Short mmCIF file of C-alpha atoms and ligand atoms in Angstrom, two decimals:
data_model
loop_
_atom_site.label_atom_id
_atom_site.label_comp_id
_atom_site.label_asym_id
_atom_site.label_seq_id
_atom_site.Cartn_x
_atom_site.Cartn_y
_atom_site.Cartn_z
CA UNK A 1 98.42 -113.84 23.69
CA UNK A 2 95.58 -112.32 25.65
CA UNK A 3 97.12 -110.41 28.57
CA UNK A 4 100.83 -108.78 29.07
CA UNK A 5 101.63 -106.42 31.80
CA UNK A 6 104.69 -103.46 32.07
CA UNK A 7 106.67 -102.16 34.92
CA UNK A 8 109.67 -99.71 35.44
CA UNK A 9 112.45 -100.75 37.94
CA UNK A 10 115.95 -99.28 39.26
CA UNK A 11 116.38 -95.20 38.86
CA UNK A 12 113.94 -93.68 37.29
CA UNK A 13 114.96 -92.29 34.03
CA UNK A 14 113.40 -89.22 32.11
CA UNK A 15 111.64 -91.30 29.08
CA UNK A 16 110.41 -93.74 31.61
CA UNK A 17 106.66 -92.78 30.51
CA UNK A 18 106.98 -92.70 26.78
CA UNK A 19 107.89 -95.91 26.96
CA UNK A 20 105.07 -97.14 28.99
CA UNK A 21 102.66 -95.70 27.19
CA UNK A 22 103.99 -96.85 23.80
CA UNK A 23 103.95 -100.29 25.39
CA UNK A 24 100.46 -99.99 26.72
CA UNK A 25 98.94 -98.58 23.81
CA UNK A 26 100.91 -100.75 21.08
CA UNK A 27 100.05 -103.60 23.20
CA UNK A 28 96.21 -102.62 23.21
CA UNK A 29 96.61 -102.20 19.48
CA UNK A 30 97.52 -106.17 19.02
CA UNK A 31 93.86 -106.58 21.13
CA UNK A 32 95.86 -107.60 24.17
CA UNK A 33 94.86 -106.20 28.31
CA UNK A 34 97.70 -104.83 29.41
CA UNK A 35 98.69 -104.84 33.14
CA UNK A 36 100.61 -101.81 34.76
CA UNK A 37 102.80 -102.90 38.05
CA UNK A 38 103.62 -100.55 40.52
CA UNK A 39 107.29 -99.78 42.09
CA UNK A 40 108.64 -102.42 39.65
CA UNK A 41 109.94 -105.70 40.82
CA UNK A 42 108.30 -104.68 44.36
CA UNK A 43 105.38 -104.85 42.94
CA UNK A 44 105.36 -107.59 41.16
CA UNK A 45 106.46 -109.68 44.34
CA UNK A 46 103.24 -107.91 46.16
CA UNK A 47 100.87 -108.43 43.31
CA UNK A 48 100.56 -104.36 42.95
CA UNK A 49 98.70 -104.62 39.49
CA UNK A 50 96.83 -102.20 37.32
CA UNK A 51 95.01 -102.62 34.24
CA UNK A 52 95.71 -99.69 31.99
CA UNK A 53 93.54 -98.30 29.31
CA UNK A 54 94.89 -95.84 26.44
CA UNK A 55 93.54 -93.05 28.37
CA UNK A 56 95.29 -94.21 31.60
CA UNK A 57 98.60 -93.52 29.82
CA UNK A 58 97.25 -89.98 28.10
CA UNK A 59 99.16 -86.81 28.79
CA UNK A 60 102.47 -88.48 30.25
CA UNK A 61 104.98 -88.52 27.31
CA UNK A 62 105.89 -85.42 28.55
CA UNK A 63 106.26 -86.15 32.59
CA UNK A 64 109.95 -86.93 34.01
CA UNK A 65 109.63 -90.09 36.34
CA UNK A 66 107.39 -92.48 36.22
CA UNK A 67 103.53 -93.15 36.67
CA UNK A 68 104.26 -96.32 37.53
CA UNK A 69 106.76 -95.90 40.47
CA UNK A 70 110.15 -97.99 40.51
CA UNK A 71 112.04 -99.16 43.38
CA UNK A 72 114.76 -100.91 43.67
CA UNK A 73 114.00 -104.86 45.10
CA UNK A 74 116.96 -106.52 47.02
CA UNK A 75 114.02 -109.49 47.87
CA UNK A 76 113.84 -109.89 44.03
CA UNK A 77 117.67 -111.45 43.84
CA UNK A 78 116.16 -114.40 45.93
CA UNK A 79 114.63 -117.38 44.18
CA UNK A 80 111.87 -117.13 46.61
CA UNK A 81 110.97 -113.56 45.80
CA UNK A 82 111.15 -114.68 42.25
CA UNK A 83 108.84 -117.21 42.55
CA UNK A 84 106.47 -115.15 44.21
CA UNK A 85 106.20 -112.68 40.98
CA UNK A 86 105.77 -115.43 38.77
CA UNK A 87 102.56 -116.98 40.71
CA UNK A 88 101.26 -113.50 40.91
CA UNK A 89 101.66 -113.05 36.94
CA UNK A 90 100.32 -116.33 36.36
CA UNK A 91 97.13 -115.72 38.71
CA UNK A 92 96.42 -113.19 36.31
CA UNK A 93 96.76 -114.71 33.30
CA UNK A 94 99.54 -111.98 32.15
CA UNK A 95 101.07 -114.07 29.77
CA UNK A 96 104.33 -111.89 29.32
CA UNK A 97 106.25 -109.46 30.96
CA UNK A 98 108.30 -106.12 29.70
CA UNK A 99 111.07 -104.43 32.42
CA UNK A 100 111.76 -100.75 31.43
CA UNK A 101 115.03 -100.55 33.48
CA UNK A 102 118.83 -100.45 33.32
CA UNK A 103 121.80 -103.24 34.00
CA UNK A 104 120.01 -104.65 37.51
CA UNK A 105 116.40 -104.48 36.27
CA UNK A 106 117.97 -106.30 32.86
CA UNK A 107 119.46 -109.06 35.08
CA UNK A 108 116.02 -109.49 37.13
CA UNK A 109 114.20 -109.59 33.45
CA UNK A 110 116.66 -112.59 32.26
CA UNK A 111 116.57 -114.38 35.95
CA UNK A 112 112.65 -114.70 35.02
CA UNK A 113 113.12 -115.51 31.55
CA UNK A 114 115.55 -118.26 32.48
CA UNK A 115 112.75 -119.93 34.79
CA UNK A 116 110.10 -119.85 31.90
CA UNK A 117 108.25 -116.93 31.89
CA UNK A 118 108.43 -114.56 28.54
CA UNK A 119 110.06 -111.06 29.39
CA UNK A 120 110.90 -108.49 26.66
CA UNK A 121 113.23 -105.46 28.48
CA UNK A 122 113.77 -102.28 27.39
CA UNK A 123 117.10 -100.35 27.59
CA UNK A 124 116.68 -97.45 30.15
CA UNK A 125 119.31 -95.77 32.29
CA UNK A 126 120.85 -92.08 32.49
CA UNK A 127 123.73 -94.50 33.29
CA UNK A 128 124.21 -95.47 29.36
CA UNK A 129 126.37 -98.19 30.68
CA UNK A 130 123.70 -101.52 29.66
CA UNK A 131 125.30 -103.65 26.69
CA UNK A 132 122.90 -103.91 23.79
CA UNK A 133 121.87 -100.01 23.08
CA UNK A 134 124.42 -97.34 21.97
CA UNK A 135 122.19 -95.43 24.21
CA UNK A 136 119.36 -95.34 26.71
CA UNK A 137 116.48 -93.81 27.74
CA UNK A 138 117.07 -90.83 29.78
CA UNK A 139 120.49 -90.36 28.80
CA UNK A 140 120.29 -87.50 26.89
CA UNK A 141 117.97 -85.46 29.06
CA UNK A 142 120.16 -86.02 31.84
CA UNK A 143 123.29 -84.90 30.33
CA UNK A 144 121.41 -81.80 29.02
CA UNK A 145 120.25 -80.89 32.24
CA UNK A 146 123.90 -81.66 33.72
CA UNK A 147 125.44 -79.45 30.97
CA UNK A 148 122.75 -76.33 31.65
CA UNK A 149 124.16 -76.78 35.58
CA UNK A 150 127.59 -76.78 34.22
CA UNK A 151 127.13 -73.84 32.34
CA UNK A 152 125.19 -71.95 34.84
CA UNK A 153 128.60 -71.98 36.94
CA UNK A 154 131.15 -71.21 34.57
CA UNK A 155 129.22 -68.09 34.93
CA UNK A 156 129.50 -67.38 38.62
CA UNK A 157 132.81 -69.46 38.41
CA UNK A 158 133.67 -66.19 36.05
CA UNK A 159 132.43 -63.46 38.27
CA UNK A 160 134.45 -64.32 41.42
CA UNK A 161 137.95 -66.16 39.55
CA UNK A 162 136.62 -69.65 41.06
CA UNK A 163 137.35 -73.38 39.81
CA UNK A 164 134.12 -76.01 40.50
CA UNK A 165 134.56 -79.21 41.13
CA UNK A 166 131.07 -80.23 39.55
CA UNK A 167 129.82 -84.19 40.43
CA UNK A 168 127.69 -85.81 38.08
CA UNK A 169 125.66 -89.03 38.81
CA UNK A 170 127.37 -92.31 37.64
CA UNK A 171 128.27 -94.82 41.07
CA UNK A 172 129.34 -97.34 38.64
CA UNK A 173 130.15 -95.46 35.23
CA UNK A 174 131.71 -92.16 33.96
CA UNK A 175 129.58 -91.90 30.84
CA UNK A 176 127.82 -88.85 31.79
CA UNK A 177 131.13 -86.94 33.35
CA UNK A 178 132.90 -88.14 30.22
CA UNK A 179 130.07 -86.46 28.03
CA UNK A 180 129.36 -83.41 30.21
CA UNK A 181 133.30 -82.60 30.79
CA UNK A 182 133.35 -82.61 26.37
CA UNK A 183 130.63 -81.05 26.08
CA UNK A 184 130.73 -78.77 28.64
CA UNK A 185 134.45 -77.31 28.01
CA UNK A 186 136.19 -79.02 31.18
CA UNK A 187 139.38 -78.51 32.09
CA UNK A 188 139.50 -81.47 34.34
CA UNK A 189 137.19 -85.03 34.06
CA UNK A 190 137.67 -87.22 36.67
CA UNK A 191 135.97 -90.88 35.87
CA UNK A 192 136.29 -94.26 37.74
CA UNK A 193 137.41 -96.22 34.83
CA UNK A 194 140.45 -94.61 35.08
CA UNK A 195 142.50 -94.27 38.32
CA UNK A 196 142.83 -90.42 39.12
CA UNK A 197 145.67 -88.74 41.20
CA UNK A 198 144.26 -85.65 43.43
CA UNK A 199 147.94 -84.29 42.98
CA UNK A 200 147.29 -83.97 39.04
CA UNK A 201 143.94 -82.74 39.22
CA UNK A 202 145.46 -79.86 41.63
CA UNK A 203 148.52 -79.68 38.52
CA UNK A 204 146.05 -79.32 35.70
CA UNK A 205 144.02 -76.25 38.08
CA UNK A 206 146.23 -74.60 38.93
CA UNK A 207 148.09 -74.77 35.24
CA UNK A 208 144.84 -73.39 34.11
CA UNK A 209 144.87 -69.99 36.31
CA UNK A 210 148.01 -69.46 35.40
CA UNK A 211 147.32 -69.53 32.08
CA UNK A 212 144.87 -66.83 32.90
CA UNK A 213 141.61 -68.53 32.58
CA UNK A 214 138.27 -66.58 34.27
CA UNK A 215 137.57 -69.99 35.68
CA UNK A 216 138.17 -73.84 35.82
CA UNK A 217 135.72 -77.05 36.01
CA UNK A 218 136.62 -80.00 37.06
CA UNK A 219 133.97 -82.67 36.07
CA UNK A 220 133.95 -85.56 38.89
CA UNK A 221 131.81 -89.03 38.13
CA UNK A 222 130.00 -89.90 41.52
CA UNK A 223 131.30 -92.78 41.75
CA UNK A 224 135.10 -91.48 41.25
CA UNK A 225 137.78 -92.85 43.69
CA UNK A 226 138.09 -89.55 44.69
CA UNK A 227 134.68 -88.07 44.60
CA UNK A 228 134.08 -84.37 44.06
CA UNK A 229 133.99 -83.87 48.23
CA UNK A 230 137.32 -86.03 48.67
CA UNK A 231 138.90 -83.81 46.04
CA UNK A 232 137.91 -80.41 47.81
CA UNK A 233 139.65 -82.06 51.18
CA UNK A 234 142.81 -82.60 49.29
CA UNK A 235 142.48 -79.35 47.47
CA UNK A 236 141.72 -77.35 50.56
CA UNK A 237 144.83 -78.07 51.99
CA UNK A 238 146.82 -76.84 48.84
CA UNK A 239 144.25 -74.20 48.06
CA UNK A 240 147.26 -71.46 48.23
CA UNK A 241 149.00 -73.38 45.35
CA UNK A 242 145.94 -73.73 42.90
CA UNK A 243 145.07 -69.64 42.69
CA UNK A 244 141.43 -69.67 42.00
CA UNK A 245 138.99 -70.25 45.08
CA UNK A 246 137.45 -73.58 45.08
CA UNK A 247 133.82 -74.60 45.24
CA UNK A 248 131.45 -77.93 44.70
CA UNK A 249 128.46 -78.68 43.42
CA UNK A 250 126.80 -82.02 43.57
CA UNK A 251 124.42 -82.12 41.18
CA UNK A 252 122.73 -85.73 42.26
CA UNK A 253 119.34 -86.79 41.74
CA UNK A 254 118.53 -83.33 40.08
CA UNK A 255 120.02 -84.81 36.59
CA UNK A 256 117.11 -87.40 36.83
CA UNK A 257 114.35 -85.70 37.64
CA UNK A 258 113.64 -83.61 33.84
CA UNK A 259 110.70 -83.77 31.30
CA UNK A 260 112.34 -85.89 28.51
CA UNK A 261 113.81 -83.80 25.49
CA UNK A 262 112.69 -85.01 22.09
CA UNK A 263 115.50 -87.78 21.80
CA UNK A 264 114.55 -89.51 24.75
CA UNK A 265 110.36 -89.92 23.85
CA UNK A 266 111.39 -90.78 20.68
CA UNK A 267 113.72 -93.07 21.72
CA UNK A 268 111.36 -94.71 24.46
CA UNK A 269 108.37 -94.69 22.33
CA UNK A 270 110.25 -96.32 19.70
CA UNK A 271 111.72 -98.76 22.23
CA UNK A 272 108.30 -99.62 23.93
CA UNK A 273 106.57 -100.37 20.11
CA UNK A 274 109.37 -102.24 19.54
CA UNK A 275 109.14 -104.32 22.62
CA UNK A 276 105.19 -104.82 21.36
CA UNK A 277 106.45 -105.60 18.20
CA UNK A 278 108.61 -108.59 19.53
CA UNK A 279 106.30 -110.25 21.27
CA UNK A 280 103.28 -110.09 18.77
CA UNK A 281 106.23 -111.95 16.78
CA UNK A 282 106.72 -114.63 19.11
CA UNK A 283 110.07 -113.42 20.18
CA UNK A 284 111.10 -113.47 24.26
CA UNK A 285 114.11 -113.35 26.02
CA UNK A 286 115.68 -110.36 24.20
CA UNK A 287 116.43 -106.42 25.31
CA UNK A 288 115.35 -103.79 23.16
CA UNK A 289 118.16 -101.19 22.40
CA UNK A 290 119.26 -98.58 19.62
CA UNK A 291 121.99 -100.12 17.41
CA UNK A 292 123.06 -98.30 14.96
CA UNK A 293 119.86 -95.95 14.62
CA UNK A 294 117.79 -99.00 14.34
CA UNK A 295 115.87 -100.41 16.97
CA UNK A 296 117.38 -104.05 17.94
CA UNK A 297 116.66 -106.81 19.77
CA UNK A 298 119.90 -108.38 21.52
CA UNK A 299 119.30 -111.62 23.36
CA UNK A 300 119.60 -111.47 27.13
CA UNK A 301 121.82 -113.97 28.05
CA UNK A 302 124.18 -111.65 26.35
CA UNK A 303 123.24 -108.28 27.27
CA UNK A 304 121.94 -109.03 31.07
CA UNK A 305 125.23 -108.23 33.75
CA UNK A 306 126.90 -107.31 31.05
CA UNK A 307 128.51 -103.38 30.90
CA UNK A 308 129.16 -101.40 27.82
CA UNK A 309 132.73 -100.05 28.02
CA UNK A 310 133.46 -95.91 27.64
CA UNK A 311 135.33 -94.54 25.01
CA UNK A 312 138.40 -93.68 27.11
CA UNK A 313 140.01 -92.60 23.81
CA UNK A 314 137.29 -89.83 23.98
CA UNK A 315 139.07 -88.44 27.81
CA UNK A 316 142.57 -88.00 25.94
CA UNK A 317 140.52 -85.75 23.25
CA UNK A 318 139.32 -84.23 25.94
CA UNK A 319 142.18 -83.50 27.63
CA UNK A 320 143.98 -81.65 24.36
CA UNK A 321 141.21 -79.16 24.22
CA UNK A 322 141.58 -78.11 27.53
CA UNK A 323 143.91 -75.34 26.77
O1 LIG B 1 121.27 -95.87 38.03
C1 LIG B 1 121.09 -94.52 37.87
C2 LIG B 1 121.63 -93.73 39.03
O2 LIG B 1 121.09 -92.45 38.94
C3 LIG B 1 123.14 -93.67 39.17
O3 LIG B 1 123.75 -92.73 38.31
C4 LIG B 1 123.28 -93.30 40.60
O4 LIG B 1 124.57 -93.65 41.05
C5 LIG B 1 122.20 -94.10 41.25
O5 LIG B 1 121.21 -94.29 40.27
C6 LIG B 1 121.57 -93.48 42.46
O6 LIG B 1 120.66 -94.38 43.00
P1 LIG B 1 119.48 -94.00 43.99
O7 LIG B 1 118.47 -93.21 43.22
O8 LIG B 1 118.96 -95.30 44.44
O9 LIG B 1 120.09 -93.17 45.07
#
C-alpha cells in the first residue's frame, strides 16, 4: 500500500485530532502518503484532499474539534454521491480509507466497504451509543464538562432554594444524562429509552423540597419525550405544588466543544495506531473500538447501524440514591 487518506464525519467529538494525527503519523511510519479530507464525507464527494506531513498534524492532540472539519453529508446516503467519493479516491491513488466518526459516519464507512473499497473506522461519538467500543472518543470529556456545568448550578441552585432542569446532548441516546445524573448526584434523570411521565418528575421534586433539600436537578437527555423546555411548561403550571423555583439550562453544543482530557487522546491515539495497525495487516472492513481495555477490531457488517443498549439497571441505582 502506497497511499491512504483520513477524514472525520458527523459531530465533532473532543479526541477527534489525536486520532488523526496518530493515523497520519502511524501511517507515515509504514512509508505510506497519507491524504487528509476536509468536512468528511463532503469532502470526499468534492475531492477536498490534503496531503499531510507529521508536522501538519503537530501541536493538535490537545485542540477540541477537528483540523479537518466534519459535516454531516445527506448526498452521501445516495449511490451516486457514493460513487463520486470512490472515483475521487481512486484518482488519487489512496488505496484505503479510515472514517473517525460515530453510528452514521460507521454506516457510510461499511456502504463503501461493501462496494469494494478498503475502509478501517474508528469509534468516535460523545454519543457512546456505536456497537463495537465500550466507549468512544469524546465521551469522557463531554461528560466531564457536562458534570462541571452540573455542578456549577447546584451551587446557585443552593443560594436561591431552586430545582434545574439541566439538558444534556443525546437526540438519540441517554448515555450521557444517565452518566451525568450518577455522577452528578441527580435527583431526577429523564432518558428516552425509557418513557417518562412529567407528573412523576413534578412527584419526585417536589418530594425532594420537602424533604428539605437546598436544591434539586433534574437531568433531561435532549432527545427526551419530554425535553428539558417541555418539562418547564408542564412544571410552570404546577410550580405552586413543587416548592423550589424552577430554572433550565441547555447545555447543547457546549459539551462538545472541550480540549480532550487524558482518556480521550489516549483513547484516540490508541484507536488511530490501531486503525494503522489493521491495515498494514491486510485487514479492512472492521471498526476500531475499546473492548475490554484492549483495542479491537469488530467487523462492520456487525457494528455499522447497529446501537449499543444503556444500562437501564444503572437508572434504578440511580434512583435509590436520590434520597
Ligand atoms: O452525535 C453527537 C451529537 O452531539 C448529539 O448528541 C446531538 O444530538 C447531535 O450531535 C447534534 O447535532 P448537530 O451538531 O448537527 O446539531
Amino acid at each position: 500500500m502506497k497511499r491512504i487518506a483520513v477524514l472525520t464525519s458527523g459531530g465533532d467529538a473532543p479526541g477527534m485530532n489525536a486520532a488523526i494525527r496518530a493515523v497520519v503519523r502511524g501511517g507515515l511510519e509504514q512509508g505510506w502518503e497519507v491524504f487528509g479530507v476536509r468536512q468528511g464525507y463532503a469532502g470526499l464527494m468534492g475531492g477536498d484532499f490534503v496531503s499531510l506531513s507529521a508536522r501538519d498534524v503537530g501541536g493538535i492532540i490537545q485542540q477540541g474539534g477537528t483540523v479537518l472539519g466534519s459535516a454531516r453529508a445527506p448526498e452521501f446516503k445516495t449511490e451516486e454521491g457514493r460513487k463520486q467519493a470512490l472515483a475521487n479516491l481512486e484518482a488519487r491513488g489512496v488505496e484505503a480509507l479510515v472514517v473517525i466518526g460515530g453510528g452514521g459516519s460507521q454506516s457510510g464507512a461499511y456502504a463503501l466497504s461493501r462496494m469494494g473499497f478498503p475502509v478501517v473506522g474508528v469509534a468516535s461519538t460523545i454519543d457512546n451509543d456505536l456497537y463495537g467500543s465500550e466507549t468512544t472518543i469524546g465521551v469522557d470529556t463531554a461528560l466531564n464538562i457536562a458534570l462541571e456545568a452540573i455542578d456549577r448550578l447546584k451551587v446557585t441552585a443552593s443560594s436561591h432554594h431552586r430545582a434545574f432542569l439541566v439538558e444534556v446532548m443525546g437526540r438519540d441516546c441517554g448515555y450521557l444524562a444517565l452518566m451525568a445524573g450518577i455522577a452528578g448526584g441527580a435527583e431526577v434523570i429523564v432518558l428516552l429509552e425509557v418513557e417518562s411521565d412529567p407528573e412523576e418528575v413534578i412527584e419526585t421534586l417536589k418530594a425532594a423540597y420537602r424533604r428539605g433539600k437546598a436544591h434539586a436537578i433534574a437531568v433531561v437527555a435532549e432527545g427526551a419525550t419530554n425535553n428539558a423546555n417541555e418539562l418547564m411548561l408542564y412544571a410552570q403550571e404546577n410550580q405552586k405544588r413543587i416548592g423550589f423555583d424552577l430554572r433550565v439550562t441547555i447545555l447543547g453544543h457546549v459539551q462538545r466543544g472541550g480540549m480532550p482530557g487524558a482518556f480521550d487522546r489516549l483513547l484516540a491515539t490508541r484507536l488511530g495506531v490501531g486503525a494503522v495497525e489493521r491495515l498494514a495487516g491486510g485487514e479492512h472492513g472492521v471498526l476500531m473500538g475499546l473492548i475490554r481495555g484492549e483495542i479491537l477490531a469488530t467487523p462492520l457488517d456487525e457494528a455499522a447501524g447497529r446501537k449499543k443498549p444503556l444500562d437501564l439497571g444503572l437508572l434504578e441505582m440511580a434512583r435509590v440514591l436520590a434520597k
